[in-house]
GROMACS .gro file of C-alpha atoms in nm:
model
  346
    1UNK     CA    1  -1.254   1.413  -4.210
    2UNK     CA    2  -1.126   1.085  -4.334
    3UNK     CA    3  -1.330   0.755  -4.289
    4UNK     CA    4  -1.310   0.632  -3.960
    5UNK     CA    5  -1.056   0.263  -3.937
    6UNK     CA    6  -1.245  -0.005  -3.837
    7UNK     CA    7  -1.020  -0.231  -3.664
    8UNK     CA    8  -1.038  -0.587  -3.725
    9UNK     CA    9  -0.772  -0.790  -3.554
   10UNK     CA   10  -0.586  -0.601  -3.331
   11UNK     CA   11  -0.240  -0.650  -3.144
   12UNK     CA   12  -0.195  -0.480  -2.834
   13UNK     CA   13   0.148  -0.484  -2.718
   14UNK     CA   14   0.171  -0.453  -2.377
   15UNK     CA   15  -0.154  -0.638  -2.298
   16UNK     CA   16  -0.091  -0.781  -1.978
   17UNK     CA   17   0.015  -0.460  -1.780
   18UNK     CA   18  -0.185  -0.239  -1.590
   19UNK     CA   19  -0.334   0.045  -1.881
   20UNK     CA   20  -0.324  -0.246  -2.147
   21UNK     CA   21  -0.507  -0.517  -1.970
   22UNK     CA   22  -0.785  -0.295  -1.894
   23UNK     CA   23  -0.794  -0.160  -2.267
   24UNK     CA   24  -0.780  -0.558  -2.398
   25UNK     CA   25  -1.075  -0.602  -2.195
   26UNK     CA   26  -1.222  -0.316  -2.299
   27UNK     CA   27  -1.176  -0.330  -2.642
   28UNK     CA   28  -1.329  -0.723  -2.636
   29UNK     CA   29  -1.601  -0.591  -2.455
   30UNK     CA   30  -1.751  -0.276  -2.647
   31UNK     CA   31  -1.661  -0.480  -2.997
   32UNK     CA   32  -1.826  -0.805  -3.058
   33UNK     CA   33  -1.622  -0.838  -3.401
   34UNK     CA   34  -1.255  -0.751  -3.283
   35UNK     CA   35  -1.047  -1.040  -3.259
   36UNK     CA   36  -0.708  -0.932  -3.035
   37UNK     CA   37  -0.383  -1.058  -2.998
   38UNK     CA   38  -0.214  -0.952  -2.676
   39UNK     CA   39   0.214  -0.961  -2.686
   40UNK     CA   40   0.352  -0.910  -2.327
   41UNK     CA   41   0.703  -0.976  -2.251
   42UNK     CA   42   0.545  -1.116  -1.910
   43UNK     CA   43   0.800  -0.923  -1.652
   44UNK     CA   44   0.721  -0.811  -1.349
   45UNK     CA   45   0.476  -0.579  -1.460
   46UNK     CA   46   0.306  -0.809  -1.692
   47UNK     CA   47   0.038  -1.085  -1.506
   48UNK     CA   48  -0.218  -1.314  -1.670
   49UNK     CA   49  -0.432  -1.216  -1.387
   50UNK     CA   50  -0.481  -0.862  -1.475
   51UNK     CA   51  -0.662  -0.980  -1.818
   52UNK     CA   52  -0.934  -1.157  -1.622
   53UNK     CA   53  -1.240  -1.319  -1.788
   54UNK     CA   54  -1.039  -1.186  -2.170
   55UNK     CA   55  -0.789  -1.423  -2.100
   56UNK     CA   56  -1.041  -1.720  -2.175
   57UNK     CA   57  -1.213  -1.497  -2.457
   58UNK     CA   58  -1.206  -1.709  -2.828
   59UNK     CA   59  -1.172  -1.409  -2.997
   60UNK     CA   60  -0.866  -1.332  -2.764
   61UNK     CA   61  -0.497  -1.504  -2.807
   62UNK     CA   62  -0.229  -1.417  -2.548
   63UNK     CA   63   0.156  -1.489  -2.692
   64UNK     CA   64   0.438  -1.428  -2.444
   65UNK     CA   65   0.740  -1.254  -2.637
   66UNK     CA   66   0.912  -0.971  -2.665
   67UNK     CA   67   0.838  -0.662  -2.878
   68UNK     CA   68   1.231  -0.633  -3.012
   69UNK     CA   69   1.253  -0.972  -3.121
   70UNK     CA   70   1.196  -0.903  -3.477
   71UNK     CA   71   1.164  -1.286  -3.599
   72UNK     CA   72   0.869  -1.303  -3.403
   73UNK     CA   73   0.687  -0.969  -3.464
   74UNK     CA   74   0.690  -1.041  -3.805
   75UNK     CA   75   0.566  -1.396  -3.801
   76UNK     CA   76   0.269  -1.272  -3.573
   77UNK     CA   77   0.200  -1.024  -3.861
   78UNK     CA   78   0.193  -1.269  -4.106
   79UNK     CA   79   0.031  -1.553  -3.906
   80UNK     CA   80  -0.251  -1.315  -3.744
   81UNK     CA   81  -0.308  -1.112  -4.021
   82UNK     CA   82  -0.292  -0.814  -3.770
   83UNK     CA   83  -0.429  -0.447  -3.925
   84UNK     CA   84  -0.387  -0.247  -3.612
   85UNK     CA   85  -0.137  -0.199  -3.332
   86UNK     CA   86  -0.239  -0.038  -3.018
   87UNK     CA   87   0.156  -0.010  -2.848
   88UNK     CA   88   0.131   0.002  -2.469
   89UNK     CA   89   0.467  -0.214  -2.433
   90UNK     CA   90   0.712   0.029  -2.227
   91UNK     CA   91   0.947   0.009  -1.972
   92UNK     CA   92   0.775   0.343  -1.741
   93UNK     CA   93   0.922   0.323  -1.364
   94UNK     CA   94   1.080   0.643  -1.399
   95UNK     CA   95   1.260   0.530  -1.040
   96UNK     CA   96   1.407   0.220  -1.236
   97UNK     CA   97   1.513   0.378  -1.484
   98UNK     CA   98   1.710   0.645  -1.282
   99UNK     CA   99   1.907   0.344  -1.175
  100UNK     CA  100   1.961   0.097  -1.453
  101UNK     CA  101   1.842   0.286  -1.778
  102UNK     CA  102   1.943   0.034  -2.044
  103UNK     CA  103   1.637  -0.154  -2.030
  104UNK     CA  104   1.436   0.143  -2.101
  105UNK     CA  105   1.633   0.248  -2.399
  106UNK     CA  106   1.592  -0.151  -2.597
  107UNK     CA  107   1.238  -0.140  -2.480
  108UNK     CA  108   1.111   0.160  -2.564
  109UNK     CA  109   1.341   0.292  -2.883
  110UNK     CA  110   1.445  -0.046  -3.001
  111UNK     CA  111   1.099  -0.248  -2.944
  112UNK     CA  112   0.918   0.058  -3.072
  113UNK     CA  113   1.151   0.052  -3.425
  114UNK     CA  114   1.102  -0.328  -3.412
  115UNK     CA  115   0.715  -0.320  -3.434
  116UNK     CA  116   0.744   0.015  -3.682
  117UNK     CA  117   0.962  -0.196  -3.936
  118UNK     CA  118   0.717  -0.506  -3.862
  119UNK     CA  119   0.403  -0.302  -3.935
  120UNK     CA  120   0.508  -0.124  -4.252
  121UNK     CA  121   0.689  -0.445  -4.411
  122UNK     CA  122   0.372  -0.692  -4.349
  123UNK     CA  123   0.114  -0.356  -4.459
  124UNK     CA  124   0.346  -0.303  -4.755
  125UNK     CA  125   0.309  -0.627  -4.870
  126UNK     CA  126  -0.095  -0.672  -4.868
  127UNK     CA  127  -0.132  -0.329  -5.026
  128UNK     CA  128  -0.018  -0.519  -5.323
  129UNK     CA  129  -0.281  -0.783  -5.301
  130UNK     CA  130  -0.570  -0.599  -5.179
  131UNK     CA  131  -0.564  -0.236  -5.005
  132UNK     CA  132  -0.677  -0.255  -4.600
  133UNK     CA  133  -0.754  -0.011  -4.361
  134UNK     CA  134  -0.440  -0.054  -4.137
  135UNK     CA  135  -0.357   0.207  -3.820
  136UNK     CA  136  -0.076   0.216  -3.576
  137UNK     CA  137  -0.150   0.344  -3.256
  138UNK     CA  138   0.169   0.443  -2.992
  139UNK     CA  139   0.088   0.452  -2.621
  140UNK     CA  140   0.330   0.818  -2.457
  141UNK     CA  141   0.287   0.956  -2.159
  142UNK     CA  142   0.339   1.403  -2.021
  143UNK     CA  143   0.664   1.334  -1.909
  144UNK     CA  144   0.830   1.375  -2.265
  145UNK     CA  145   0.780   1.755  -2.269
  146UNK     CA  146   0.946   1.819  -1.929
  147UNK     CA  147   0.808   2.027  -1.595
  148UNK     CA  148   0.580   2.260  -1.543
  149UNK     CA  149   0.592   2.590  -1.330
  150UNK     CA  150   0.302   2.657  -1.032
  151UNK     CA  151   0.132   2.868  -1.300
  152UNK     CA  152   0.285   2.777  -1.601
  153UNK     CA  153   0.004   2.672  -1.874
  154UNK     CA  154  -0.089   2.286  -1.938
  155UNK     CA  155   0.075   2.122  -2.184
  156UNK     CA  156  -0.074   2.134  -2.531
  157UNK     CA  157   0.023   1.911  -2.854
  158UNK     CA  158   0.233   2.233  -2.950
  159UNK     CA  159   0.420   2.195  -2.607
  160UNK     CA  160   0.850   2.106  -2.740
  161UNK     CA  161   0.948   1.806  -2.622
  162UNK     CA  162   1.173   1.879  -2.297
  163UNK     CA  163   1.212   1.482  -2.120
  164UNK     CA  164   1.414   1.531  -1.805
  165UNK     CA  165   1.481   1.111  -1.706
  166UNK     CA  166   1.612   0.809  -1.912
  167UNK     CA  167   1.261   0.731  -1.913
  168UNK     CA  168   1.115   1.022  -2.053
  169UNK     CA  169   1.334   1.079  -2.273
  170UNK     CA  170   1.306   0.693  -2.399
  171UNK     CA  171   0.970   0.732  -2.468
  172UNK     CA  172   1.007   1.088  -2.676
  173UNK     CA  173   1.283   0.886  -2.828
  174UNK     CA  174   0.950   0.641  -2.992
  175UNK     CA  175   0.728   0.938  -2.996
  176UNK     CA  176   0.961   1.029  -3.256
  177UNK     CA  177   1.037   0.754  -3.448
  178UNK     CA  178   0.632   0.703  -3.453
  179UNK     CA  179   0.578   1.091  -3.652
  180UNK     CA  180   0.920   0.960  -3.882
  181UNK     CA  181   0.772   0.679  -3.979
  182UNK     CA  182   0.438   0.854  -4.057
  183UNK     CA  183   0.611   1.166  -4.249
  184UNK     CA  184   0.884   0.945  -4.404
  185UNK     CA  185   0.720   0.591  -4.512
  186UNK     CA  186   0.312   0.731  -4.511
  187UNK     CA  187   0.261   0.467  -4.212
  188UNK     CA  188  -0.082   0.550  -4.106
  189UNK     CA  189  -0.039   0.651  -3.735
  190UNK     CA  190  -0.185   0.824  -3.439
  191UNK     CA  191  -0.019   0.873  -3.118
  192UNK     CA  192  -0.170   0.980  -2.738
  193UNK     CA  193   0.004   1.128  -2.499
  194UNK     CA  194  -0.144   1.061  -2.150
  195UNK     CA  195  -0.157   1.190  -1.773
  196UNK     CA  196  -0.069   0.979  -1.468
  197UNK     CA  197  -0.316   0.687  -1.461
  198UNK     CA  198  -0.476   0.489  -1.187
  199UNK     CA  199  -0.726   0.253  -1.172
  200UNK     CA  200  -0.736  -0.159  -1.122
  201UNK     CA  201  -0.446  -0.388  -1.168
  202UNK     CA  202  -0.214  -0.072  -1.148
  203UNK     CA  203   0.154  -0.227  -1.003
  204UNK     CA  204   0.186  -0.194  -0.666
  205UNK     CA  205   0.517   0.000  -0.714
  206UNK     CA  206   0.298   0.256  -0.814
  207UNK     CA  207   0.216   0.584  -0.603
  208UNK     CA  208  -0.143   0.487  -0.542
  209UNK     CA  209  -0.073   0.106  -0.438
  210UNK     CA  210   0.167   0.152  -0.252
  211UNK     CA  211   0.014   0.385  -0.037
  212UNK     CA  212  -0.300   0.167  -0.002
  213UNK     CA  213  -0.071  -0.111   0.061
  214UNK     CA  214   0.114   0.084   0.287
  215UNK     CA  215  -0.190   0.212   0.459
  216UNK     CA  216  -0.325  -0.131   0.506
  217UNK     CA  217   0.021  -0.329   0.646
  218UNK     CA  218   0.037  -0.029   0.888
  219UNK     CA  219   0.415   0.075   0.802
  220UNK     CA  220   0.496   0.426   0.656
  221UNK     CA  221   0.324   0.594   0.364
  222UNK     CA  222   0.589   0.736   0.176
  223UNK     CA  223   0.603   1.083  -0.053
  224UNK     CA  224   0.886   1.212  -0.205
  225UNK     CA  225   1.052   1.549  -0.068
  226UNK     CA  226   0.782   1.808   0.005
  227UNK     CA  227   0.504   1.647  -0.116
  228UNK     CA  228   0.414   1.985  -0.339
  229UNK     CA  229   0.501   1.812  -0.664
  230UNK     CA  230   0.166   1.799  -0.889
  231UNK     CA  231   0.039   1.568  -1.136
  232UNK     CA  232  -0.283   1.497  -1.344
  233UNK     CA  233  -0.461   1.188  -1.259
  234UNK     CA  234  -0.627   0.986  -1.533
  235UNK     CA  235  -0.895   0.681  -1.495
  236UNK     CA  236  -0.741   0.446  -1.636
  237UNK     CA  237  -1.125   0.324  -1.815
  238UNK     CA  238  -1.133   0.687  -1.917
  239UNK     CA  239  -0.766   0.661  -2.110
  240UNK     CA  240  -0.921   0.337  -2.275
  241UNK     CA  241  -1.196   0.489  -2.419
  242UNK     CA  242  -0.987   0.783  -2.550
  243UNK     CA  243  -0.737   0.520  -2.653
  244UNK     CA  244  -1.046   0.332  -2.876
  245UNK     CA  245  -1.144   0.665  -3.014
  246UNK     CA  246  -0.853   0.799  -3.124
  247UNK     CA  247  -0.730   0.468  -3.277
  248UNK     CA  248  -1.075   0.473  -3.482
  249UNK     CA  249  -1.163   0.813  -3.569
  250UNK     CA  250  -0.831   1.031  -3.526
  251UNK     CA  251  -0.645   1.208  -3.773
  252UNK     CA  252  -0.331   0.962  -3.919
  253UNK     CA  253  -0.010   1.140  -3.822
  254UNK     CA  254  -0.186   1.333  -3.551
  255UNK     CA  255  -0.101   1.362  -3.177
  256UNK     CA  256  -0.368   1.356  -2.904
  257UNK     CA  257  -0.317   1.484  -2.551
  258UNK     CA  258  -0.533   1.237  -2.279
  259UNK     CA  259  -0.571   1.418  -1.951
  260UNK     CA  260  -0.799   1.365  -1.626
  261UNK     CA  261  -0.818   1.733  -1.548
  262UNK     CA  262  -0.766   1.637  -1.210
  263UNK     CA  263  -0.438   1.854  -1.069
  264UNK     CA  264  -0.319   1.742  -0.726
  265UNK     CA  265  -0.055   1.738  -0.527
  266UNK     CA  266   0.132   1.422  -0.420
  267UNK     CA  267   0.114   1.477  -0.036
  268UNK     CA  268  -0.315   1.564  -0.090
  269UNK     CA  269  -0.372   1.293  -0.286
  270UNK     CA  270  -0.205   1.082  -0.022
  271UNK     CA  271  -0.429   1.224   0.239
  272UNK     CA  272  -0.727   1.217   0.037
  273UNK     CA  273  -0.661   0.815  -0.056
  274UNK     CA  274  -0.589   0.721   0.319
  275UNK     CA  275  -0.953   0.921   0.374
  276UNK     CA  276  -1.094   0.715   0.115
  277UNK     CA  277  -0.960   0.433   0.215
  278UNK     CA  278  -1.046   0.485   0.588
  279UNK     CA  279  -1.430   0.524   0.487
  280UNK     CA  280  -1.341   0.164   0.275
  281UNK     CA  281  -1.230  -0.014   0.564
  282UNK     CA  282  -1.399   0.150   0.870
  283UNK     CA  283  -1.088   0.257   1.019
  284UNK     CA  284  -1.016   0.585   1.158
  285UNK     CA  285  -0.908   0.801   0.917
  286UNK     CA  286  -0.668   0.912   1.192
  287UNK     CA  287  -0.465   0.536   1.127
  288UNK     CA  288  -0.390   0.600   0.805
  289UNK     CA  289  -0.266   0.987   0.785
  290UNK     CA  290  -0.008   0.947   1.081
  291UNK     CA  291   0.167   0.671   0.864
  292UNK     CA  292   0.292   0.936   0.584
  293UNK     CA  293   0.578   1.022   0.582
  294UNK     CA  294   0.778   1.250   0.366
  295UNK     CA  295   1.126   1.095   0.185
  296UNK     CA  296   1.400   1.249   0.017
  297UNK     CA  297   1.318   1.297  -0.347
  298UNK     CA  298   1.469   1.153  -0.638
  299UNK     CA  299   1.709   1.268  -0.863
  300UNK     CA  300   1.526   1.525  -1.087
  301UNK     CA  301   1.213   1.530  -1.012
  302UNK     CA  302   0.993   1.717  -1.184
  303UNK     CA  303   0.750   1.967  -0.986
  304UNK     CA  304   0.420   1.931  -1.247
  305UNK     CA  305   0.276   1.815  -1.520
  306UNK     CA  306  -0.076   1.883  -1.670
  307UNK     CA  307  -0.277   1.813  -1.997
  308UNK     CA  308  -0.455   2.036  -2.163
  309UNK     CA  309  -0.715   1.769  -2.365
  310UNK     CA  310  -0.859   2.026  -2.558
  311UNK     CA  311  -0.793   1.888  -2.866
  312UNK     CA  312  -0.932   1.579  -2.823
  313UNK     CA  313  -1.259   1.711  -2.684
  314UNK     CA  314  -1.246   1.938  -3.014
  315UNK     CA  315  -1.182   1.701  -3.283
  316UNK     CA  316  -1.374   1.381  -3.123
  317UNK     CA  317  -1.613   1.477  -2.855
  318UNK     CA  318  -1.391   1.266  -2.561
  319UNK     CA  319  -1.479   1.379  -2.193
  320UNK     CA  320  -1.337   1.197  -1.883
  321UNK     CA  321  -1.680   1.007  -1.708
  322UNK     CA  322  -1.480   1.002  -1.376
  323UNK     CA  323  -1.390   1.268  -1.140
  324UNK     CA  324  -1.088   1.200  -0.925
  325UNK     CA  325  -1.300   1.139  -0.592
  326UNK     CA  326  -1.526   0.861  -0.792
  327UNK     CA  327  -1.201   0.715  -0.987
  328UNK     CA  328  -1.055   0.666  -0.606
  329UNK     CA  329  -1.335   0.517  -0.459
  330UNK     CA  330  -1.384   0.238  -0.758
  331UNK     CA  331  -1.006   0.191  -0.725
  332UNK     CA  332  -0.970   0.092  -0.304
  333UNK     CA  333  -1.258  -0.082  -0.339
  334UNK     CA  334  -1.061  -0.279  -0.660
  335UNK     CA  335  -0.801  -0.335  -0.462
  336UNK     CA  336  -0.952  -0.457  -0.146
  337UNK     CA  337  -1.138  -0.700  -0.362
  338UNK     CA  338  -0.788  -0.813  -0.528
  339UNK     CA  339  -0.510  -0.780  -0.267
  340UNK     CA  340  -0.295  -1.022  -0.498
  341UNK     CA  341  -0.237  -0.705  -0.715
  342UNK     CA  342  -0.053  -0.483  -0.402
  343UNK     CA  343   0.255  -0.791  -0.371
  344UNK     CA  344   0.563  -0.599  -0.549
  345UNK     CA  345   0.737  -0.848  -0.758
  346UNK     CA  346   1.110  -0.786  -0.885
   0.00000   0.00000   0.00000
């Protein structure tokens, strides 16, 4: 087992969306000596208001840029003396990119190569001077290795890569440059490949916004065809701390699989959320379930996808601390705290 990387200044790329502001704040808050430096494009997935209290931390700097301008990746290398990168940055609306999929392609293949180069230029270079612990941690999601059957077997780190939309197959596009760059240059780097997360400060194009926001403007709850299609839900605290441990104590080169273990189907968990949310609000339940309504589906959409986190239990002890019910009830009552978070921006 090699010595576990102790991260010292950290850039998160990314770090003003929803799974990367809640790891920025977790990472400030379970390390005292971390000092982080969060790059976000600042779209309309990216808000200062999701960092909260981190945004006003001293030990945390937030730079708005872009991860494929290479001029300025490098200088924030060289001026922050970064030895870790914890990518979140991604274009992931798999809608969006159905309909304009160049985005997703610069973003995620170019912006990925663009922090690679960055990384192993600037970690090159001090290896001369004096030998670091450096690690280069990439953000990928289940949808690179395709859909599952009803009774197919979860996917595995052995599972091929299979990515049915631009923007699954975008992100195996970086999933693969990631391993090249390990294999090819020695780049010390882990990658985790997660489940659908949820949790606070989520986009409100999201599945479980927008039927909380749906739910609570009193207009239809929509899910796409049958409603049958199945995912595995992830709290999104539970991917950070996965996230942190892998990044620390993981195998460089190695992939990690982050799952929830919580298999559902889209039209349940719609039922169950407008029960939760009922129970939040003191509304009959009875409100909030007439308002789904079922829409036609998009363009390939895949029936299921779920993790089989095995591995990760295996190697570094992770278990999820939430179970989908809890995870649901911490994120309505999120959201009713922080409305601001259900407007959709464009």
């Amino acid at each position: 087992m090699p010595a576990p990387h102790v991260p010292g200044r950290v850039l998160v790329t990314g770090g003003a969306g929803f799974i990367g502001s809640n790891f920025v704040r977790h990472l400030l808050a379970s390390d005292g000596s971390v000092r982080v430096v969060t790059l976000d494009a600042m779209t309309y997935a990216g808000r200062r208001e999701n960092l909260g209290a981190a945004a006003g931390d001293a030990r945390h700097t937030l730079l708005e840029g872009d991860i494929c301008d290479a001029a300025l990746v490098r200088a924030l290398f060289a001026e922050h003396r970064i030895d870790t990168v914890v990518h979140f940055a991604a274009e992931s609306h798999v809608d969006r990119s159905i309909t304009g999929p160049a985005a997703f392609v610069t973003t995620n293949l170019v912006g990925t190569f663009t922090l690679l180069e960055a990384a192993r230029d600037a970690w090159r270079a001090g290896a001369q001077g004096a030998p670091r612990s450096v690690r280069f941690h990439h953000v990928s999601t289940d949808e690179v290795f395709g859909s599952l059957g009803e009774a197919d077997p979860a996917f595995t780190e052995e599972t091929p890569y299979a990515p049915n939309s631009p923007y699954s197959a975008s992100k195996a596009g970086s999933d693969h440059l990631v391993r090249a760059y390990h294999h090819t240059y020695g780049l010390p780097v882990t990658t985790t490949n997660c489940s659908n997360n949820y949790g606070p400060c989520q986009h409100a194009e999201k599945f479980i916004p927008t039927v909380i926001r749906s739910c609570l403007a009193g207009v239809p709850v929509p899910v796409y065809g049958t409603g049958m299609n199945v995912r595995d839900w992830l709290y999104v605290d539970d991917h950070c701390r996965a996230v942190d441990l892998v990044m620390r104590c993981g195998a460089p080169g190695a992939l990690y699989l982050v799952g929830g273990r919580n298999e559902h189907r889209n039209l349940d968990i719609a039922r169950l959320l407008c029960r939760v949310l009922a129970e939040a609000t003191g509304v009959p339940p009875e409100r909030y379930l007439e308002l789904i309504r079922l829409v036609t589906d998009r363009p390939g959409h895949d029936f299921r996808y779920a993790i089989d986190a095995g591995r990760l239990t295996r190697e570094l002890g992770w278990q999820p601390l939430e179970s989908f019910e809890s995870g649901l009830r911490k994120t309505v009552a999120w959201y009713l705290q922080n409305p601001w978070c259900l407007t959709v921006a464009v």
